[in-house]
Coordinates of C-alpha atoms in Angstrom, one line a residue:
X1 CA 75.4 -77.1 -34.0
X2 CA 74.7 -80.5 -35.6
X3 CA 77.2 -82.1 -33.3
X4 CA 75.5 -80.6 -30.2
X5 CA 72.0 -81.8 -31.4
X6 CA 73.4 -85.3 -32.1
X7 CA 74.8 -85.5 -28.6
X8 CA 71.6 -84.4 -27.1
X9 CA 69.6 -86.9 -29.1
X10 CA 71.8 -89.7 -28.0
X11 CA 71.4 -88.8 -24.4
X12 CA 67.7 -88.0 -24.5
X13 CA 66.7 -91.3 -26.1
X14 CA 69.2 -93.4 -24.2
X15 CA 70.4 -95.2 -27.4
X16 CA 73.2 -97.7 -27.1
X17 CA 75.8 -98.2 -29.8
X18 CA 76.2 -101.7 -31.3
X19 CA 73.6 -104.2 -32.5
X20 CA 71.3 -105.8 -30.1
X21 CA 71.3 -103.2 -27.3
X22 CA 67.8 -102.7 -26.0
X23 CA 66.4 -99.2 -25.6
X24 CA 63.1 -100.2 -23.9
X25 CA 59.6 -98.8 -24.2
X26 CA 59.4 -95.1 -24.6
X27 CA 56.0 -94.8 -23.0
X28 CA 54.0 -97.1 -20.7
X29 CA 51.6 -96.8 -17.8
X30 CA 53.6 -96.7 -14.6
X31 CA 52.9 -99.4 -12.0
X32 CA 53.0 -98.7 -8.3
X33 CA 54.8 -100.8 -5.7
X34 CA 58.1 -102.5 -5.2
X35 CA 61.5 -101.6 -3.9
X36 CA 64.3 -100.5 -6.2
X37 CA 67.6 -101.9 -5.2
X38 CA 70.7 -100.3 -6.7
X39 CA 74.4 -100.4 -6.1
X40 CA 76.6 -97.4 -5.3
X41 CA 80.3 -97.4 -6.1
X42 CA 81.3 -95.2 -3.2
X43 CA 80.7 -94.6 0.5
X44 CA 79.0 -91.5 1.9
X45 CA 81.4 -88.7 3.2
X46 CA 78.4 -86.8 4.7
X47 CA 74.7 -86.2 3.9
X48 CA 75.1 -82.5 3.3
X49 CA 74.4 -81.6 -0.4
X50 CA 75.7 -78.1 0.1
X51 CA 79.1 -79.4 1.0
X52 CA 79.6 -82.6 -0.9
X53 CA 80.3 -83.1 -4.6
X54 CA 80.2 -86.8 -4.9
X55 CA 77.7 -89.2 -6.5
X56 CA 78.4 -91.4 -3.4
X57 CA 76.2 -88.9 -1.5
X58 CA 73.8 -87.9 -4.2
X59 CA 72.6 -91.4 -5.2
X60 CA 71.5 -92.6 -1.7
X61 CA 70.5 -89.2 -0.2
X62 CA 69.0 -87.1 -3.1
X63 CA 65.6 -88.9 -3.0
X64 CA 65.0 -87.5 0.5
X65 CA 65.1 -83.9 -0.7
X66 CA 63.4 -81.5 -3.1
X67 CA 64.9 -78.5 -5.0
X68 CA 63.4 -75.2 -5.9
X69 CA 63.7 -76.0 -9.6
X70 CA 65.1 -79.0 -11.4
X71 CA 66.0 -80.2 -14.9
X72 CA 63.0 -81.7 -16.6
X73 CA 63.0 -85.4 -15.7
X74 CA 61.5 -86.3 -19.1
X75 CA 64.3 -84.3 -20.8
X76 CA 67.3 -84.5 -18.5
X77 CA 69.9 -84.1 -21.3
X78 CA 68.7 -80.6 -22.0
X79 CA 70.8 -77.6 -20.8
X80 CA 67.7 -75.3 -20.9
X81 CA 64.6 -77.3 -20.0
X82 CA 63.9 -76.6 -16.3
X83 CA 60.7 -77.2 -14.3
X84 CA 59.5 -76.2 -10.9
X85 CA 59.9 -78.6 -8.0
X86 CA 59.0 -76.6 -4.9
X87 CA 57.9 -73.6 -6.9
X88 CA 54.5 -73.1 -8.7
X89 CA 53.9 -72.9 -12.5
X90 CA 56.7 -72.3 -15.0
X91 CA 60.2 -71.3 -14.0
X92 CA 60.0 -67.5 -14.0
X93 CA 61.7 -65.2 -16.5
X94 CA 63.9 -62.4 -15.3
X95 CA 62.5 -58.9 -14.9
X96 CA 64.2 -55.6 -14.3
X97 CA 66.6 -56.2 -17.1
X98 CA 67.1 -59.8 -16.2
X99 CA 68.3 -59.0 -12.6
X100 CA 65.1 -60.0 -10.7
X101 CA 63.6 -63.5 -10.4
X102 CA 60.4 -64.0 -8.4
X103 CA 59.3 -67.5 -7.4
X104 CA 56.0 -68.5 -6.0
X105 CA 56.4 -71.4 -3.5
X106 CA 54.0 -74.4 -3.3
X107 CA 51.6 -74.4 -0.3
X108 CA 50.9 -77.5 1.8
X109 CA 54.4 -79.0 1.4
X110 CA 55.7 -80.5 4.6
X111 CA 59.1 -81.6 5.8
X112 CA 59.4 -85.2 6.8
X113 CA 59.2 -84.1 10.5
X114 CA 55.8 -82.5 9.8
X115 CA 57.0 -78.9 9.7
X116 CA 55.3 -76.9 6.9
X117 CA 57.6 -75.5 4.2
X118 CA 57.5 -71.8 3.5
X119 CA 59.5 -69.3 1.5
X120 CA 61.7 -68.7 4.6
X121 CA 63.1 -72.3 4.2
X122 CA 64.1 -71.6 0.6
X123 CA 65.7 -68.3 1.5
X124 CA 67.6 -69.9 4.4
X125 CA 68.8 -72.6 2.1
X126 CA 70.2 -70.3 -0.5
X127 CA 71.6 -68.0 2.1
X128 CA 73.6 -71.0 3.3
X129 CA 74.7 -71.9 -0.2
X130 CA 75.4 -68.4 -1.6
X131 CA 76.4 -66.5 1.6
X132 CA 77.8 -69.1 3.9
X133 CA 79.0 -68.0 7.4
X134 CA 82.7 -68.2 8.0
X135 CA 83.8 -71.8 8.3
X136 CA 80.7 -73.2 6.7
X137 CA 81.6 -75.1 3.5
X138 CA 79.6 -74.4 0.3
X139 CA 81.2 -76.2 -2.5
X140 CA 79.4 -74.4 -5.3
X141 CA 79.4 -70.9 -3.9
X142 CA 81.3 -69.6 -6.9
X143 CA 78.4 -70.6 -9.1
X144 CA 76.3 -67.8 -7.6
X145 CA 78.6 -64.8 -7.8
X146 CA 75.8 -63.0 -9.7
X147 CA 73.4 -63.1 -6.8
X148 CA 73.1 -59.9 -4.8
X149 CA 70.4 -60.9 -2.3
X150 CA 67.7 -63.5 -1.6
X151 CA 64.5 -62.3 0.1
X152 CA 61.2 -63.7 1.2
X153 CA 58.7 -60.9 1.2
X154 CA 55.9 -63.2 2.2
X155 CA 55.3 -66.9 3.1
X156 CA 54.9 -68.0 -0.5
X157 CA 57.4 -65.7 -2.4
X158 CA 61.1 -65.8 -2.9
X159 CA 63.0 -63.1 -4.8
X160 CA 66.5 -63.4 -6.2
X161 CA 68.1 -60.1 -7.0
X162 CA 71.2 -60.3 -9.2
X163 CA 74.1 -57.9 -9.5
X164 CA 74.1 -58.4 -13.2
X165 CA 72.1 -60.4 -15.8
X166 CA 73.6 -63.9 -16.2
X167 CA 72.7 -66.9 -18.4
X168 CA 74.4 -69.1 -15.8
X169 CA 71.9 -68.2 -13.0
X170 CA 68.9 -70.5 -13.8
X171 CA 71.0 -73.6 -14.6
X172 CA 73.0 -73.0 -11.4
X173 CA 69.8 -72.7 -9.4
X174 CA 68.8 -76.2 -10.7
X175 CA 71.9 -77.9 -9.2
X176 CA 70.8 -81.3 -7.7
X177 CA 73.0 -80.5 -4.7
X178 CA 70.7 -77.6 -3.7
X179 CA 68.7 -79.5 -1.2
X180 CA 66.1 -77.3 0.4
X181 CA 66.6 -77.4 4.2
X182 CA 64.3 -76.4 7.0
X183 CA 65.1 -73.0 8.4
X184 CA 64.1 -74.3 11.8
X185 CA 66.8 -77.0 11.5
X186 CA 69.4 -74.6 10.5
X187 CA 68.5 -72.1 13.3
X188 CA 68.0 -74.6 16.1
X189 CA 70.4 -77.4 15.2
X190 CA 73.2 -75.6 13.3
X191 CA 74.8 -75.6 9.9
X192 CA 76.6 -79.0 10.6
X193 CA 73.4 -80.9 11.5
X194 CA 72.6 -82.0 7.9
X195 CA 76.0 -83.7 7.6
X196 CA 74.6 -86.6 9.7
X197 CA 70.9 -86.1 9.7
X198 CA 68.1 -86.0 7.1
X199 CA 64.9 -83.9 7.1
X200 CA 63.7 -83.1 3.6
X201 CA 60.5 -82.8 1.5
X202 CA 61.5 -85.4 -1.1
X203 CA 59.7 -88.4 -2.5
X204 CA 61.1 -90.8 0.1
X205 CA 61.6 -90.6 3.9
X206 CA 64.7 -91.8 5.7
X207 CA 64.3 -95.3 7.0
X208 CA 67.9 -96.3 8.0
X209 CA 71.5 -96.1 7.1
X210 CA 73.9 -98.9 7.9
X211 CA 77.3 -97.3 7.3
X212 CA 79.3 -99.1 4.7
X213 CA 76.3 -101.3 3.8
X214 CA 73.2 -99.5 2.6
X215 CA 70.7 -96.7 2.9
X216 CA 67.0 -97.3 2.8
X217 CA 64.1 -94.9 2.0
X218 CA 60.3 -95.3 2.2
X219 CA 57.6 -93.7 0.1
X220 CA 56.6 -90.3 1.4
X221 CA 52.8 -90.4 1.5
X222 CA 52.7 -86.6 1.7
X223 CA 54.9 -86.0 -1.3
X224 CA 54.1 -82.8 -3.2
X225 CA 54.0 -84.2 -6.7
X226 CA 50.6 -85.8 -7.0
X227 CA 50.6 -89.5 -7.7
X228 CA 54.3 -90.0 -7.1
X229 CA 56.5 -91.7 -6.2
X230 CA 55.6 -95.0 -7.7
X231 CA 58.0 -97.1 -5.7
X232 CA 57.3 -98.3 -2.1
X233 CA 60.9 -97.5 -1.4
X234 CA 64.5 -98.0 -2.4
X235 CA 67.7 -99.5 -1.0
X236 CA 71.0 -98.0 -2.0
X237 CA 73.7 -100.7 -1.5
X238 CA 77.3 -99.7 -1.0
X239 CA 79.6 -101.7 -3.3
X240 CA 82.9 -100.0 -4.0
X241 CA 84.2 -103.0 -5.9
X242 CA 83.0 -103.0 -9.5
X243 CA 83.0 -106.8 -9.7
X244 CA 80.5 -106.9 -6.9
X245 CA 78.3 -104.4 -8.6
X246 CA 78.4 -106.2 -11.9
X247 CA 77.5 -109.5 -10.3
X248 CA 74.7 -107.9 -8.3
X249 CA 73.0 -106.8 -11.5
X250 CA 73.8 -110.0 -13.3
X251 CA 72.3 -112.0 -10.4
X252 CA 69.3 -109.6 -10.0
X253 CA 70.3 -108.7 -6.5
X254 CA 70.3 -105.1 -7.7
X255 CA 68.6 -103.6 -10.8
X256 CA 70.9 -100.7 -11.7
X257 CA 74.1 -98.7 -11.0
X258 CA 73.5 -95.0 -11.8
X259 CA 77.1 -93.9 -12.1
X260 CA 78.2 -96.1 -15.0
X261 CA 80.2 -99.2 -16.1
X262 CA 83.1 -99.5 -18.5
X263 CA 82.5 -100.9 -22.0
X264 CA 83.6 -104.5 -21.3
X265 CA 81.2 -104.7 -18.3
X266 CA 78.4 -103.5 -20.5
X267 CA 79.2 -106.1 -23.2
X268 CA 79.5 -109.0 -20.7
X269 CA 76.2 -108.1 -19.0
X270 CA 74.5 -107.8 -22.4
X271 CA 75.8 -111.2 -23.5
X272 CA 74.7 -112.8 -20.3
X273 CA 71.2 -111.2 -19.9
X274 CA 70.1 -110.4 -23.5
X275 CA 66.7 -108.7 -23.6
X276 CA 66.6 -108.6 -19.8
X277 CA 69.1 -105.8 -19.9
X278 CA 68.6 -102.3 -21.3
X279 CA 71.6 -100.0 -22.0
X280 CA 71.6 -96.2 -22.0
X281 CA 74.8 -94.3 -22.7
X282 CA 76.1 -90.9 -23.8
X283 CA 78.6 -88.1 -23.2
X284 CA 79.2 -87.2 -19.6
X285 CA 79.6 -83.7 -18.1
X286 CA 82.5 -84.9 -16.0
X287 CA 86.3 -84.8 -16.7
X288 CA 89.3 -86.4 -15.1
X289 CA 91.9 -83.9 -14.1
X290 CA 95.0 -83.7 -12.0
X291 CA 96.0 -80.9 -9.7
X292 CA 99.3 -79.6 -8.4
X293 CA 99.9 -78.6 -4.8
X294 CA 101.3 -75.1 -5.8
X295 CA 102.4 -74.5 -2.2
X296 CA 104.8 -77.5 -2.3
X297 CA 108.2 -77.6 -4.0
X298 CA 109.0 -78.3 -6.8
X299 CA 105.4 -77.9 -7.9
X300 CA 105.5 -74.2 -7.1
X301 CA 107.6 -74.0 -10.3
X302 CA 105.5 -73.6 -13.4
X303 CA 108.3 -75.3 -15.4
X304 CA 107.7 -78.5 -13.5
X305 CA 104.0 -78.3 -13.8
X306 CA 104.2 -77.7 -17.5
X307 CA 106.6 -80.6 -18.0
X308 CA 104.2 -83.0 -16.3
X309 CA 101.3 -82.1 -18.5
X310 CA 103.4 -82.1 -21.7
X311 CA 104.4 -85.7 -21.0
X312 CA 100.9 -87.0 -21.5
X313 CA 99.7 -88.3 -24.9
X314 CA 96.0 -87.6 -24.5
X315 CA 95.1 -88.2 -28.2
X316 CA 96.5 -91.8 -28.2
X317 CA 95.4 -92.4 -24.7
X318 CA 91.8 -91.7 -25.5
X319 CA 91.7 -94.5 -28.1
X320 CA 92.9 -97.1 -25.7
X321 CA 91.5 -96.0 -22.3
X322 CA 88.0 -95.7 -23.8
X323 CA 88.1 -99.4 -24.4
X324 CA 88.6 -100.2 -20.7
X325 CA 87.5 -97.1 -18.7
X326 CA 84.6 -94.6 -18.6
X327 CA 86.6 -91.9 -20.4
X328 CA 86.5 -91.0 -24.0
X329 CA 86.8 -87.4 -25.4
X330 CA 89.9 -85.2 -25.5
X331 CA 88.8 -81.7 -24.5
X332 CA 89.5 -78.5 -22.6
X333 CA 87.8 -77.2 -19.5
X334 CA 84.4 -76.9 -21.2
X335 CA 82.0 -79.8 -21.9
X336 CA 82.8 -81.0 -25.5
X337 CA 80.2 -79.9 -28.0
X338 CA 79.2 -76.8 -26.1
X339 CA 79.5 -73.5 -28.1
X340 CA 82.0 -72.3 -25.5
X341 CA 84.3 -75.4 -25.9
X342 CA 87.7 -75.1 -27.5
X343 CA 88.0 -76.3 -31.1
X344 CA 90.7 -78.9 -31.8
X345 CA 92.9 -76.2 -33.3
X346 CA 92.5 -74.0 -30.2
X347 CA 93.1 -77.0 -28.0
X348 CA 96.4 -78.1 -29.6
X349 CA 97.9 -74.7 -28.6
X350 CA 97.6 -75.6 -24.9
X351 CA 100.5 -77.3 -23.1
X352 CA 100.0 -81.0 -23.2
X353 CA 97.5 -81.1 -26.1
X354 CA 99.9 -81.0 -29.0
X355 CA 99.8 -83.8 -31.5
X356 CA 103.6 -84.3 -31.7
X357 CA 104.1 -86.2 -28.5
X358 CA 107.8 -86.9 -29.0
X359 CA 108.5 -83.2 -29.4
X360 CA 106.3 -82.5 -26.4
X361 CA 108.2 -85.0 -24.2
X362 CA 111.6 -83.7 -25.3
X363 CA 110.5 -80.2 -24.1
X364 CA 109.2 -81.7 -20.9
X365 CA 112.6 -83.2 -20.2
X366 CA 114.3 -79.9 -21.0
X367 CA 112.0 -78.1 -18.5
X368 CA 112.7 -80.6 -15.7
X369 CA 116.4 -80.3 -16.3
X370 CA 116.2 -76.5 -16.3
X371 CA 114.2 -76.6 -13.0
X372 CA 116.9 -78.8 -11.5
X373 CA 114.6 -81.9 -11.0
X374 CA 115.7 -84.3 -13.7
X375 CA 115.2 -87.3 -11.3
X376 CA 111.8 -86.1 -10.0
X377 CA 109.8 -88.6 -7.8
X378 CA 106.5 -88.0 -6.1
X379 CA 103.3 -89.6 -4.8
X380 CA 100.1 -89.4 -6.7
X381 CA 97.1 -88.8 -4.4
X382 CA 94.1 -90.7 -5.7
X383 CA 90.7 -92.0 -4.9
X384 CA 90.3 -95.7 -4.3
X385 CA 87.7 -96.1 -7.0
X386 CA 88.7 -98.1 -10.0
X387 CA 86.5 -96.3 -12.6
X388 CA 88.1 -94.1 -13.8
X389 CA 90.3 -92.8 -11.0
X390 CA 92.8 -95.6 -10.4
X391 CA 92.9 -96.6 -14.1
X392 CA 93.6 -93.0 -15.1
X393 CA 96.1 -92.7 -12.3
X394 CA 97.9 -95.8 -13.5
X395 CA 98.0 -94.5 -17.0
X396 CA 99.3 -91.1 -15.9
X397 CA 102.2 -92.8 -14.0
X398 CA 103.2 -94.7 -17.2
X399 CA 103.1 -91.4 -19.2
X400 CA 105.3 -89.7 -16.6
X401 CA 107.7 -92.7 -16.6
X402 CA 108.5 -91.9 -20.3
X403 CA 110.2 -88.6 -19.3
X404 CA 112.1 -90.2 -16.4
X405 CA 109.7 -89.3 -13.6
X406 CA 109.0 -92.0 -10.9
X407 CA 105.5 -91.8 -9.4
X408 CA 103.8 -93.9 -6.7
X409 CA 100.0 -94.0 -6.6
X410 CA 98.5 -93.6 -3.2
X411 CA 94.8 -94.5 -3.5
X412 CA 92.6 -93.9 -0.4
X413 CA 88.9 -94.1 0.5
X414 CA 86.6 -91.2 -0.6
X415 CA 86.5 -89.7 2.8
X416 CA 90.3 -89.7 3.2
X417 CA 90.7 -88.4 -0.4
X418 CA 88.6 -85.4 0.4
X419 CA 90.2 -84.8 3.8
X420 CA 93.7 -84.6 2.3
X421 CA 92.5 -81.9 -0.2
X422 CA 90.3 -80.0 2.3
X423 CA 92.2 -80.3 5.5
X424 CA 95.8 -81.6 5.6
X425 CA 97.0 -80.4 2.1
X426 CA 99.5 -83.2 2.4
X427 CA 99.9 -84.2 -1.2
X428 CA 102.2 -83.5 -4.2
X429 CA 100.0 -84.1 -7.2
X430 CA 96.4 -85.4 -7.1
X431 CA 93.9 -87.0 -9.4
X432 CA 90.6 -85.1 -9.3
X433 CA 87.5 -84.8 -11.4
X434 CA 85.5 -81.7 -12.4
X435 CA 82.1 -83.3 -12.4
X436 CA 79.1 -81.1 -12.9
X437 CA 75.4 -81.6 -13.3
X438 CA 73.4 -79.3 -15.6
X439 CA 75.5 -78.3 -18.6
X440 CA 76.3 -74.7 -17.6
X441 CA 79.9 -73.9 -18.8
X442 CA 79.9 -70.3 -17.4
X443 CA 79.5 -71.8 -13.9
X444 CA 81.0 -75.3 -14.5
X445 CA 84.5 -73.9 -15.0
X446 CA 84.4 -72.1 -11.6
X447 CA 86.4 -74.9 -10.0
X448 CA 89.4 -73.6 -11.9
X449 CA 89.3 -70.4 -9.9
X450 CA 92.0 -70.3 -7.2
X451 CA 89.4 -68.9 -4.8
X452 CA 86.9 -71.8 -5.3
X453 CA 86.3 -74.0 -2.3
X454 CA 86.7 -77.1 -4.5
X455 CA 90.0 -75.9 -6.0
X456 CA 92.8 -77.8 -4.3
X457 CA 95.8 -76.3 -6.1
X458 CA 96.1 -73.5 -3.4
X459 CA 97.0 -71.0 -6.1
X460 CA 96.3 -67.3 -6.1
X461 CA 95.5 -65.5 -9.3
X462 CA 93.5 -62.2 -9.4
X463 CA 93.7 -62.1 -13.3
X464 CA 91.9 -65.4 -13.4
X465 CA 89.2 -64.1 -11.1
X466 CA 88.6 -61.0 -13.1
X467 CA 88.4 -62.9 -16.4
X468 CA 85.8 -65.2 -14.8
X469 CA 83.7 -62.2 -13.6
X470 CA 83.9 -60.5 -17.0
X471 CA 82.9 -63.7 -18.7
X472 CA 79.8 -64.1 -16.5
X473 CA 78.8 -60.5 -17.0
X474 CA 79.2 -60.6 -20.8
X475 CA 75.8 -61.1 -22.6
X476 CA 77.3 -61.6 -26.1
X477 CA 78.1 -65.3 -26.6
X478 CA 80.9 -64.5 -29.1
X479 CA 82.6 -62.3 -26.5
X480 CA 82.0 -65.0 -23.8
X481 CA 83.9 -67.4 -26.0
X482 CA 86.9 -65.1 -26.3
X483 CA 86.9 -64.7 -22.5
X484 CA 86.6 -68.4 -22.0
X485 CA 89.7 -69.0 -24.1
X486 CA 91.6 -66.5 -22.1
X487 CA 90.4 -68.1 -18.9
X488 CA 91.3 -71.6 -20.1
X489 CA 94.7 -70.6 -21.4
X490 CA 95.5 -68.8 -18.1
X491 CA 94.6 -71.8 -15.9
X492 CA 96.1 -74.6 -18.1
X493 CA 98.7 -73.1 -20.3
X494 CA 100.3 -70.0 -18.8
X495 CA 100.1 -71.1 -15.1
X496 CA 99.3 -74.8 -15.4
X497 CA 97.7 -74.9 -11.9
X498 CA 96.1 -78.2 -13.0
X499 CA 95.4 -80.1 -16.1
X500 CA 92.6 -81.8 -18.0
X501 CA 93.1 -85.5 -18.8
X502 CA 90.0 -86.9 -20.6
X503 CA 86.2 -86.3 -20.5
X504 CA 84.1 -89.2 -19.2
X505 CA 81.5 -91.4 -21.1
X506 CA 78.5 -92.6 -19.3
X507 CA 77.3 -96.2 -19.8
X508 CA 74.3 -97.4 -17.7
X509 CA 73.3 -101.1 -18.2
X510 CA 70.2 -101.9 -16.1
X511 CA 67.6 -104.5 -15.7
X512 CA 64.9 -103.9 -18.3
X513 CA 62.1 -103.9 -15.7
X514 CA 63.4 -100.6 -14.4
X515 CA 61.2 -97.9 -16.1
X516 CA 60.9 -94.2 -16.0
X517 CA 64.6 -93.4 -15.5
X518 CA 66.3 -91.5 -18.3
X519 CA 70.1 -91.1 -18.6
X520 CA 71.4 -87.5 -18.3
X521 CA 74.8 -86.1 -19.1
X522 CA 75.6 -86.3 -15.4
X523 CA 75.5 -89.0 -12.7
X524 CA 74.1 -86.3 -10.4
X525 CA 70.9 -85.5 -12.4
X526 CA 67.6 -87.4 -12.3
X527 CA 68.3 -89.1 -9.0
X528 CA 65.2 -88.0 -7.1
X529 CA 63.6 -91.4 -8.2
X530 CA 60.0 -90.1 -8.0
X531 CA 59.4 -91.1 -11.7
X532 CA 61.0 -94.6 -11.5
X533 CA 58.8 -97.7 -11.5
X534 CA 59.2 -101.4 -11.8
X535 CA 57.6 -103.5 -14.5
X536 CA 57.7 -106.8 -12.7

């Protein structure tokens, strides 16, 4: 428990390790005006929050939209502190034995096209997310397996009826990807319209998007949180190359990059800018993984999959990679420090996490020989983003080289990267990342389900599905933990559909005149920008 509280404290205050790192004023009177310019390390695959799972969309597009509820912007590191966004009052408690949640919706809220928001819009939004029509992507559908129905009995009331009580429900509801869409837009323009169009109720209205260059938003004068936003607008500048992003902040052409920089970039910026730079940093609810195409030989053979994970020395790698990349902690499928996370003793029993790397690699070579693929070669599908994708990919290739496996890294743009996973399935092994927002382990691990829309292993495993369901229905935390270990071992040890690499570490150096923004354990959270202001 002390470890969890320490992590939360580090995240909540935004402390930076090392002498001389500024924290900034904890309280000051916000000033109105100005345009926040920030850099984004990725391009936008589409505008649809219900489909996408990348910061490349969230950072430039999230400020246009509102959510039903959100993590408290003043306490974004919390896993339990939620506040209403489009609802009224406090986030409701469950009734009927924890299976019914009734939300009252704010009156007078308007979409940017002038259409009044009602409970029908909230219902239509969650129907699309939870019960999408055939062929309509909903990346986090598995988060909502506990929802039985969503109804709107009147214009200002939405009722969620659950199949069973679940502690995962409220955190899942607060996902920053749950953009509330207009029912009229969905009915008249279709479920694909939001991929290329914007109409929300957020703090900023859409001004323009120059593909590959920038997105601009302007203050919404009718925003439903009184007195906000403080900014006149924002400009999200696309800059895939890290050197460009660093120089933009150093030269004050941009004030912040919300995703995060590696340690050396932080140190170089601090040395150059001194007190003009504030650093916030802490653990990140995001982990590098790699996935096997279980439909393609020889990766349909569990011996081959197990050999490749056993070749990796995660414990030593963490020490060295953490000095150059935004990765740090060795862990299982659950966010480190969570009560449901594996202990080190439990972790070392999983394939690839043993401390004796020489014995592990000897077994890996034996398995490859037994499978008849001693001279295995393959391509590693990866995202053309340096931090940490390409660095992790390069390190994995070196680890596999040590058991005689030859691998070529194929790094492509974000759009192509997703297309290969979602459409063509033309890959052998791929670098991926299980990046979540609110710390919600019961839902966060859903991506390991073979049936999940964001699971690109193409596996089939009914036992895994049943364990997940049982875990989410179980009210006793101790029994949840037992089921989580069973789920984790099935996915990563018995079947090895994919494998964890390392958990990420978030480092956000920014110009000290940026106020109001607080780091969260996710690069998806606190990106609505209605509480950000400039002290210039």
